[in-house]
XYZ file of N, CA and C in Angstrom:
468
model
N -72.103 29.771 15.589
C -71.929 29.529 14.216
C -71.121 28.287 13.958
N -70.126 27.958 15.088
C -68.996 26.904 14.513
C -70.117 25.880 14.791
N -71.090 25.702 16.027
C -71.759 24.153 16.187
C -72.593 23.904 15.066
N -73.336 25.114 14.759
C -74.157 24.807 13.223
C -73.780 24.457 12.256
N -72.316 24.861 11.723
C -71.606 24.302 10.493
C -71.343 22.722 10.700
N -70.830 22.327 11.834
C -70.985 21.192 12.003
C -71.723 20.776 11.775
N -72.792 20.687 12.607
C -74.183 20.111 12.658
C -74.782 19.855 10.958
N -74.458 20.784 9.866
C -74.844 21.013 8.489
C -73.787 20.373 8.211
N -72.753 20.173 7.999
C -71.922 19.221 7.159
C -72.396 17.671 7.556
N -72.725 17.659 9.026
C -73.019 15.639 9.422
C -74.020 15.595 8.712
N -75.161 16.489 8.905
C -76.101 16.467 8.175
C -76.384 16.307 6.513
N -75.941 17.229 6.337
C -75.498 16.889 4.411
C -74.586 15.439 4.049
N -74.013 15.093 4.983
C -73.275 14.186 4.660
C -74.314 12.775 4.537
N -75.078 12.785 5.517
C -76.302 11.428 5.869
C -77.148 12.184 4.698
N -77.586 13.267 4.156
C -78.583 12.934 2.954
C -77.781 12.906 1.645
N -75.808 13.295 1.708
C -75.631 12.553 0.732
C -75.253 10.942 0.458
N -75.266 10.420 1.548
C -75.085 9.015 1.394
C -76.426 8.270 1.052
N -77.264 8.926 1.305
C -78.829 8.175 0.874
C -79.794 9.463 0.164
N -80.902 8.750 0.596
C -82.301 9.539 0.594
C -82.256 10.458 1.775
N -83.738 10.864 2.049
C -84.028 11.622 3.078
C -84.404 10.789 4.198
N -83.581 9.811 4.211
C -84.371 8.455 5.201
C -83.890 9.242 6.596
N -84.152 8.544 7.645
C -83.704 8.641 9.217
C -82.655 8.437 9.484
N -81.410 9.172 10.170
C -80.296 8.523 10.889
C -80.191 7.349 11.330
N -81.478 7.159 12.303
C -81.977 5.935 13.142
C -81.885 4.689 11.919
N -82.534 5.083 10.953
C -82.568 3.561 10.017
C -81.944 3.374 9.321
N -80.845 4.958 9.205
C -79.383 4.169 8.158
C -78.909 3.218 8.884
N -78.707 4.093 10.173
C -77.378 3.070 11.374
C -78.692 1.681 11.532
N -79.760 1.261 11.108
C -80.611 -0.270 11.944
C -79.803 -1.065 10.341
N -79.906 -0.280 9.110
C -80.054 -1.151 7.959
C -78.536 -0.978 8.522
N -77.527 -0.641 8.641
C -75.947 -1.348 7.942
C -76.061 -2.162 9.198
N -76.581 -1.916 10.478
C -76.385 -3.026 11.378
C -76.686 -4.448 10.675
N -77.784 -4.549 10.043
C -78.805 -5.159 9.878
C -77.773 -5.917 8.598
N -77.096 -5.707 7.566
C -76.292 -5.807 6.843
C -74.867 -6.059 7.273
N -74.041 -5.525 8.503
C -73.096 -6.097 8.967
C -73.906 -7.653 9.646
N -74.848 -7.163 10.599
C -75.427 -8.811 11.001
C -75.120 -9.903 9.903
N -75.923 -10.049 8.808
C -75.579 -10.534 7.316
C -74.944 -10.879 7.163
N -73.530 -10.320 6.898
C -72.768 -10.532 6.643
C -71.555 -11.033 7.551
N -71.685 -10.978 8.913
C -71.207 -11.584 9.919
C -71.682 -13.261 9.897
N -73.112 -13.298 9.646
C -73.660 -14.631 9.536
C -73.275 -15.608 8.392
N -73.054 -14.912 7.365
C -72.424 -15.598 6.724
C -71.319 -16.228 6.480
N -70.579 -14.902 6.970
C -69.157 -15.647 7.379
C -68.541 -16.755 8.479
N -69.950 -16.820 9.744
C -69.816 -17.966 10.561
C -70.331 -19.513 9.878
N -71.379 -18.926 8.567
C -71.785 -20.487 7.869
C -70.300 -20.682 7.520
N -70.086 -19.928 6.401
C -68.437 -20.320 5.599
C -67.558 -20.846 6.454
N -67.869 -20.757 7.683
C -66.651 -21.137 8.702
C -67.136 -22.282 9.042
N -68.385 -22.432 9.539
C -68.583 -23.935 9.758
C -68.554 -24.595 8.857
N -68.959 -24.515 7.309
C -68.784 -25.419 6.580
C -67.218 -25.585 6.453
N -66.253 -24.871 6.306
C -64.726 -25.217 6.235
C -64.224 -25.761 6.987
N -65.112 -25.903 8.401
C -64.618 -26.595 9.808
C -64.771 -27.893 9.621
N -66.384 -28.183 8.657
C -67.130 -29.340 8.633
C -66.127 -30.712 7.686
N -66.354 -29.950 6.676
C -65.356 -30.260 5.496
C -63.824 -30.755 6.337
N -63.345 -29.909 7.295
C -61.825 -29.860 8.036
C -62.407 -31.600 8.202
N -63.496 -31.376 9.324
C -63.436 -32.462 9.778
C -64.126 -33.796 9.149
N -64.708 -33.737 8.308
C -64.787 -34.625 7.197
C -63.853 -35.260 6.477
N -62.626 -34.560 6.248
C -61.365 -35.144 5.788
C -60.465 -35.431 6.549
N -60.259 -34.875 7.994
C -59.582 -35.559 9.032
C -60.256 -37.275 9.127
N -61.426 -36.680 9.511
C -62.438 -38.671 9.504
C -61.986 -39.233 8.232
N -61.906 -39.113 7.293
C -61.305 -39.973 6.057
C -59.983 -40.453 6.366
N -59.283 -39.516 6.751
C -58.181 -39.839 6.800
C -57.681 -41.102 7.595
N -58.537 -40.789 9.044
C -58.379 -41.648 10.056
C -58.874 -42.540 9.522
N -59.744 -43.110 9.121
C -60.098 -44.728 7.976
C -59.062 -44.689 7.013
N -58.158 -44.619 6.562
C -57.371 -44.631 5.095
C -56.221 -45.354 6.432
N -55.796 -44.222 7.296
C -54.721 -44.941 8.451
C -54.801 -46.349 9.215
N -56.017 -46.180 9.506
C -56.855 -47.732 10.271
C -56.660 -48.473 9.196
N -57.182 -48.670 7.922
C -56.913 -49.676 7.256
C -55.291 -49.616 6.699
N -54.791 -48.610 6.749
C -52.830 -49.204 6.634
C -52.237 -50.032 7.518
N -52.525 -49.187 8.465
C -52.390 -50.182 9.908
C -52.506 -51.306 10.241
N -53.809 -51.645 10.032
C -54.092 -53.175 9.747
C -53.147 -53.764 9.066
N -53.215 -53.322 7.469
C -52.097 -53.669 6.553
C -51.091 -54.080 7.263
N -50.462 -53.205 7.778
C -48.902 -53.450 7.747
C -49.063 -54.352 9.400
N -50.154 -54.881 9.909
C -49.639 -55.494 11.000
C -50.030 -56.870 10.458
N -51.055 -57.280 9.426
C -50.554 -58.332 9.084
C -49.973 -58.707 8.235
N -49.074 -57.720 7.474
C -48.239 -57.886 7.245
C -46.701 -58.610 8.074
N -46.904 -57.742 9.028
C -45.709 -57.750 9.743
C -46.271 -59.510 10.597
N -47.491 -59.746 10.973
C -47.432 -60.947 11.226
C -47.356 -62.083 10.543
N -47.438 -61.929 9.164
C -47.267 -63.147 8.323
C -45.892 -63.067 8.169
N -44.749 -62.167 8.223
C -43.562 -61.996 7.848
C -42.632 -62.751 9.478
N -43.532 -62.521 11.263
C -42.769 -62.720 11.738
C -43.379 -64.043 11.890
N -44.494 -64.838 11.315
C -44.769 -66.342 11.079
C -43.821 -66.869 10.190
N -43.027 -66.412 8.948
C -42.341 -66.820 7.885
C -40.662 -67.150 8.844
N -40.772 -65.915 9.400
C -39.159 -65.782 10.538
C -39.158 -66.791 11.251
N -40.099 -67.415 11.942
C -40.319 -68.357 13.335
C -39.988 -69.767 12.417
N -40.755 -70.111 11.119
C -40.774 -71.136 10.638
C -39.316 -71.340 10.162
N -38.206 -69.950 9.634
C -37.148 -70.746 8.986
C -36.467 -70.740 10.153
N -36.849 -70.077 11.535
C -35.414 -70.028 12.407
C -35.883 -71.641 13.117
N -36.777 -72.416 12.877
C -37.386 -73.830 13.014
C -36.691 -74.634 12.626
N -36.664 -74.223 11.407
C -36.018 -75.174 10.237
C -34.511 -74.915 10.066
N -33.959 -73.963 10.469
C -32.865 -73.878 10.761
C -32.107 -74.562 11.616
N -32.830 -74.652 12.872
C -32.621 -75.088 14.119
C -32.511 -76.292 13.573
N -33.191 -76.761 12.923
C -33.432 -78.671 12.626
C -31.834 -79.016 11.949
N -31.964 -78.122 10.784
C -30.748 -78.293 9.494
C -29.265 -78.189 10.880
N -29.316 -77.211 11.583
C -28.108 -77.133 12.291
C -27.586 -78.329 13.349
N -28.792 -79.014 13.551
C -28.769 -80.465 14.853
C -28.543 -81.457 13.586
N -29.034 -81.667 12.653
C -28.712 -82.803 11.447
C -27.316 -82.448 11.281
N -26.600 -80.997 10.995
C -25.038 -81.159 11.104
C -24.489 -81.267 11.800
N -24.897 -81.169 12.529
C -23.753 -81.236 14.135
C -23.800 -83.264 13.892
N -24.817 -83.547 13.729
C -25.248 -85.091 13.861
C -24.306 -85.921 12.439
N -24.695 -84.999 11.677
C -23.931 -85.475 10.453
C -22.141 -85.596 10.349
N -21.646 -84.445 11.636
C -19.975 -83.944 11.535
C -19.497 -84.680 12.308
N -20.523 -85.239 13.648
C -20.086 -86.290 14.406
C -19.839 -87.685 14.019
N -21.127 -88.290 13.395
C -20.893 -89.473 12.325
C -19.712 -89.344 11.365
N -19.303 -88.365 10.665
C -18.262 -88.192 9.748
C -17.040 -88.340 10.886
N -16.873 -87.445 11.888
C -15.870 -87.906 12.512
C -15.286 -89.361 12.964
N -16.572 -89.975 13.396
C -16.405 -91.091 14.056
C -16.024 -91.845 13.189
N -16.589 -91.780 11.826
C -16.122 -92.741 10.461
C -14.512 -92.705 10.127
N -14.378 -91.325 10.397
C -13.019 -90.607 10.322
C -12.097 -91.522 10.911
N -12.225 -91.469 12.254
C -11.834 -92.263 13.423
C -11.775 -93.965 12.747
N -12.734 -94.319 12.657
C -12.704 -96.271 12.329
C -11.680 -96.264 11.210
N -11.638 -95.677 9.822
C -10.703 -95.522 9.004
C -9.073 -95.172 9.731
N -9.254 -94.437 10.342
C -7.764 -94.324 10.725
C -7.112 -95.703 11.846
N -8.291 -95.771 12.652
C -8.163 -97.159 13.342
C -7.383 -98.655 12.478
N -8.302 -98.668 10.936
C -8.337 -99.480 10.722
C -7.044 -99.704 10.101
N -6.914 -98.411 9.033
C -5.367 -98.007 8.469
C -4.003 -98.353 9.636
N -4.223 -97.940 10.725
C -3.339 -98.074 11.890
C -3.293 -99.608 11.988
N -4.461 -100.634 11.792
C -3.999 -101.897 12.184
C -4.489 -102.740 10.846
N -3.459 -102.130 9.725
C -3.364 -102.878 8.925
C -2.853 -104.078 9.046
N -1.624 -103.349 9.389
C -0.564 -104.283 9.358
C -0.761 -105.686 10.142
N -1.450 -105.705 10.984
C -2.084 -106.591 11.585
C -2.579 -108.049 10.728
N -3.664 -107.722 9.708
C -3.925 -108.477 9.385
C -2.750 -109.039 7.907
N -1.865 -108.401 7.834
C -0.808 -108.520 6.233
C -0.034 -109.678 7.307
N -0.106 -109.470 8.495
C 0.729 -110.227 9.281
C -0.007 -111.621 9.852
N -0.712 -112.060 9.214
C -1.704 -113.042 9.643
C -0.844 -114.582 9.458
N -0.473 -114.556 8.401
C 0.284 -115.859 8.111
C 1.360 -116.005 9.191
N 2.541 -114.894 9.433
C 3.199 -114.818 10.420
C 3.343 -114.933 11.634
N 2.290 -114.944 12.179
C 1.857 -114.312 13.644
C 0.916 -115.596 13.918
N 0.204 -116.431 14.594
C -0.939 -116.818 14.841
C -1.289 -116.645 16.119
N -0.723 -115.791 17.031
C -1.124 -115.741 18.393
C -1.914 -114.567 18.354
N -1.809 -113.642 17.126
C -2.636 -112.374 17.136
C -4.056 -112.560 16.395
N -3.529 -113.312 15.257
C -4.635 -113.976 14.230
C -4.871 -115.633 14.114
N -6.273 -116.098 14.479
C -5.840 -117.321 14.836
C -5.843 -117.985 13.249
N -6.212 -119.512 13.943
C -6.004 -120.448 12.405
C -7.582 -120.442 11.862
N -8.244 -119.646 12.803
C -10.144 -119.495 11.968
C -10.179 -118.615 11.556
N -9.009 -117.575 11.392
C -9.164 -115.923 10.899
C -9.931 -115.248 11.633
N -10.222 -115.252 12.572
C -10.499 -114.532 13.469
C -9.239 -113.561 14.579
N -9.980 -112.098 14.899
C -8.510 -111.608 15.431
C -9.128 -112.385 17.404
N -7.301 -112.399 17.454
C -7.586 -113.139 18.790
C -7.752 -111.986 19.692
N -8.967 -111.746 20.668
C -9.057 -110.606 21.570
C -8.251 -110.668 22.622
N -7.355 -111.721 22.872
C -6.892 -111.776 24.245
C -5.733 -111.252 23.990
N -5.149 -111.120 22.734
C -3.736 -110.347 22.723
C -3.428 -108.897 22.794
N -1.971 -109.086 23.375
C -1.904 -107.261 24.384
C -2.024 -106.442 23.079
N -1.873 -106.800 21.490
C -1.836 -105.734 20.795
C -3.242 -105.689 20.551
N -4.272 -106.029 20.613
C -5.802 -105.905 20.674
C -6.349 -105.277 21.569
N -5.658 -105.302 23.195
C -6.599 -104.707 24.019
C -6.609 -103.246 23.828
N -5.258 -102.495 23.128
C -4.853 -101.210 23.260
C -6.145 -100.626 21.912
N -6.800 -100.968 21.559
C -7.546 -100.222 20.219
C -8.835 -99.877 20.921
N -9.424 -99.267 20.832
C -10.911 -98.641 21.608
C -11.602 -98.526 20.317
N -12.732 -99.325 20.988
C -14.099 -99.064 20.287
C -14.808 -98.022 19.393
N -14.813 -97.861 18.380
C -15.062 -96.545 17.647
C -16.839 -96.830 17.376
N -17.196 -97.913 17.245
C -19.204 -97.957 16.441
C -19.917 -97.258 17.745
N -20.930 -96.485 17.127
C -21.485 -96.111 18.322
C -23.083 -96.390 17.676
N -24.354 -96.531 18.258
C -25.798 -96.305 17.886
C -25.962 -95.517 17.031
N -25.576 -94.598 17.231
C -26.154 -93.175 16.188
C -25.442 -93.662 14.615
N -24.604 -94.322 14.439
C -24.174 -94.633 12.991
C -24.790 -95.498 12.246
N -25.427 -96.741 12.633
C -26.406 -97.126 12.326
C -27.709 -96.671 11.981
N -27.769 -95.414 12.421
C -29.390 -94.665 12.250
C -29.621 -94.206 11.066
N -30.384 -94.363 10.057
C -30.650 -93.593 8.821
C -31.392 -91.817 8.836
């Protein structure tokens, strides 16, 4: 009696879920309907994969062309660097050139200030200054003064 009650409840249960159809073709149709619906859910997946990778590939072009960007960027910026540290270089040899000339000028002025007195003493003196106004080079207070003109002062 207990296997028959069983047997009548599985039973009632499969003709209340349907018709009087077959066991066999409830369980083929929900297969047949999970299949379905399994398949569909692998399209939805490839298309979300597709799409994934459709916008990864965009992306990677949006990066490639920044990239680019910013490298020539960065090469016109380290062409701009090269040219002033050029021109720098130049401006810094013109001062060095310019502080030396100023010195040396420096120098002849103080020379000259130093042998003023020299020439205030011209009337007085003629063994230092002759009678053509010219200074005489052979005297001991002439030999002691050193040469200050150099080439480079002459140069424009």
């Amino acid at each position: 009696m207990g296997s028959s009650s069983g047997v009548s409840s599985g039973s009632s249960m499969l003709q209340n879920s349907g018709s009087d159809e077959d066991p066999h073709q409830v369980m083929d149709q929900r297969k047949r309907k999970r299949m379905l619906s399994n398949r569909e859910s692998a399209r939805r997946s490839r298309m979300r994969k597709q799409e994934h990778l459709t916008d990864l590939t965009a992306q990677i072009g949006l990066l490639k062309k920044e990239n680019h960007q910013i490298l020539t960027s960065m090469n016109v910026t380290n062409q701009l660097y090269m040219n002033l540290e050029a021109e720098n270089s130049v401006l810094r040899a013109q001062m060095d050139e310019l502080s030396n000339r100023l010195q040396s000028l420096n120098d002849i002025i103080d020379c000259i200030n130093s042998s003023k007195w020299l020439f205030e003493a011209e009337e007085e003196d003629t063994q230092i200054i002759g009678g053509d106004g010219f200074v005489n080079p052979w005297s001991t207070l002439c030999l002691n003064q050193p040469i200050m003109a150099s080439a480079d002062m002459f140069m424009c």
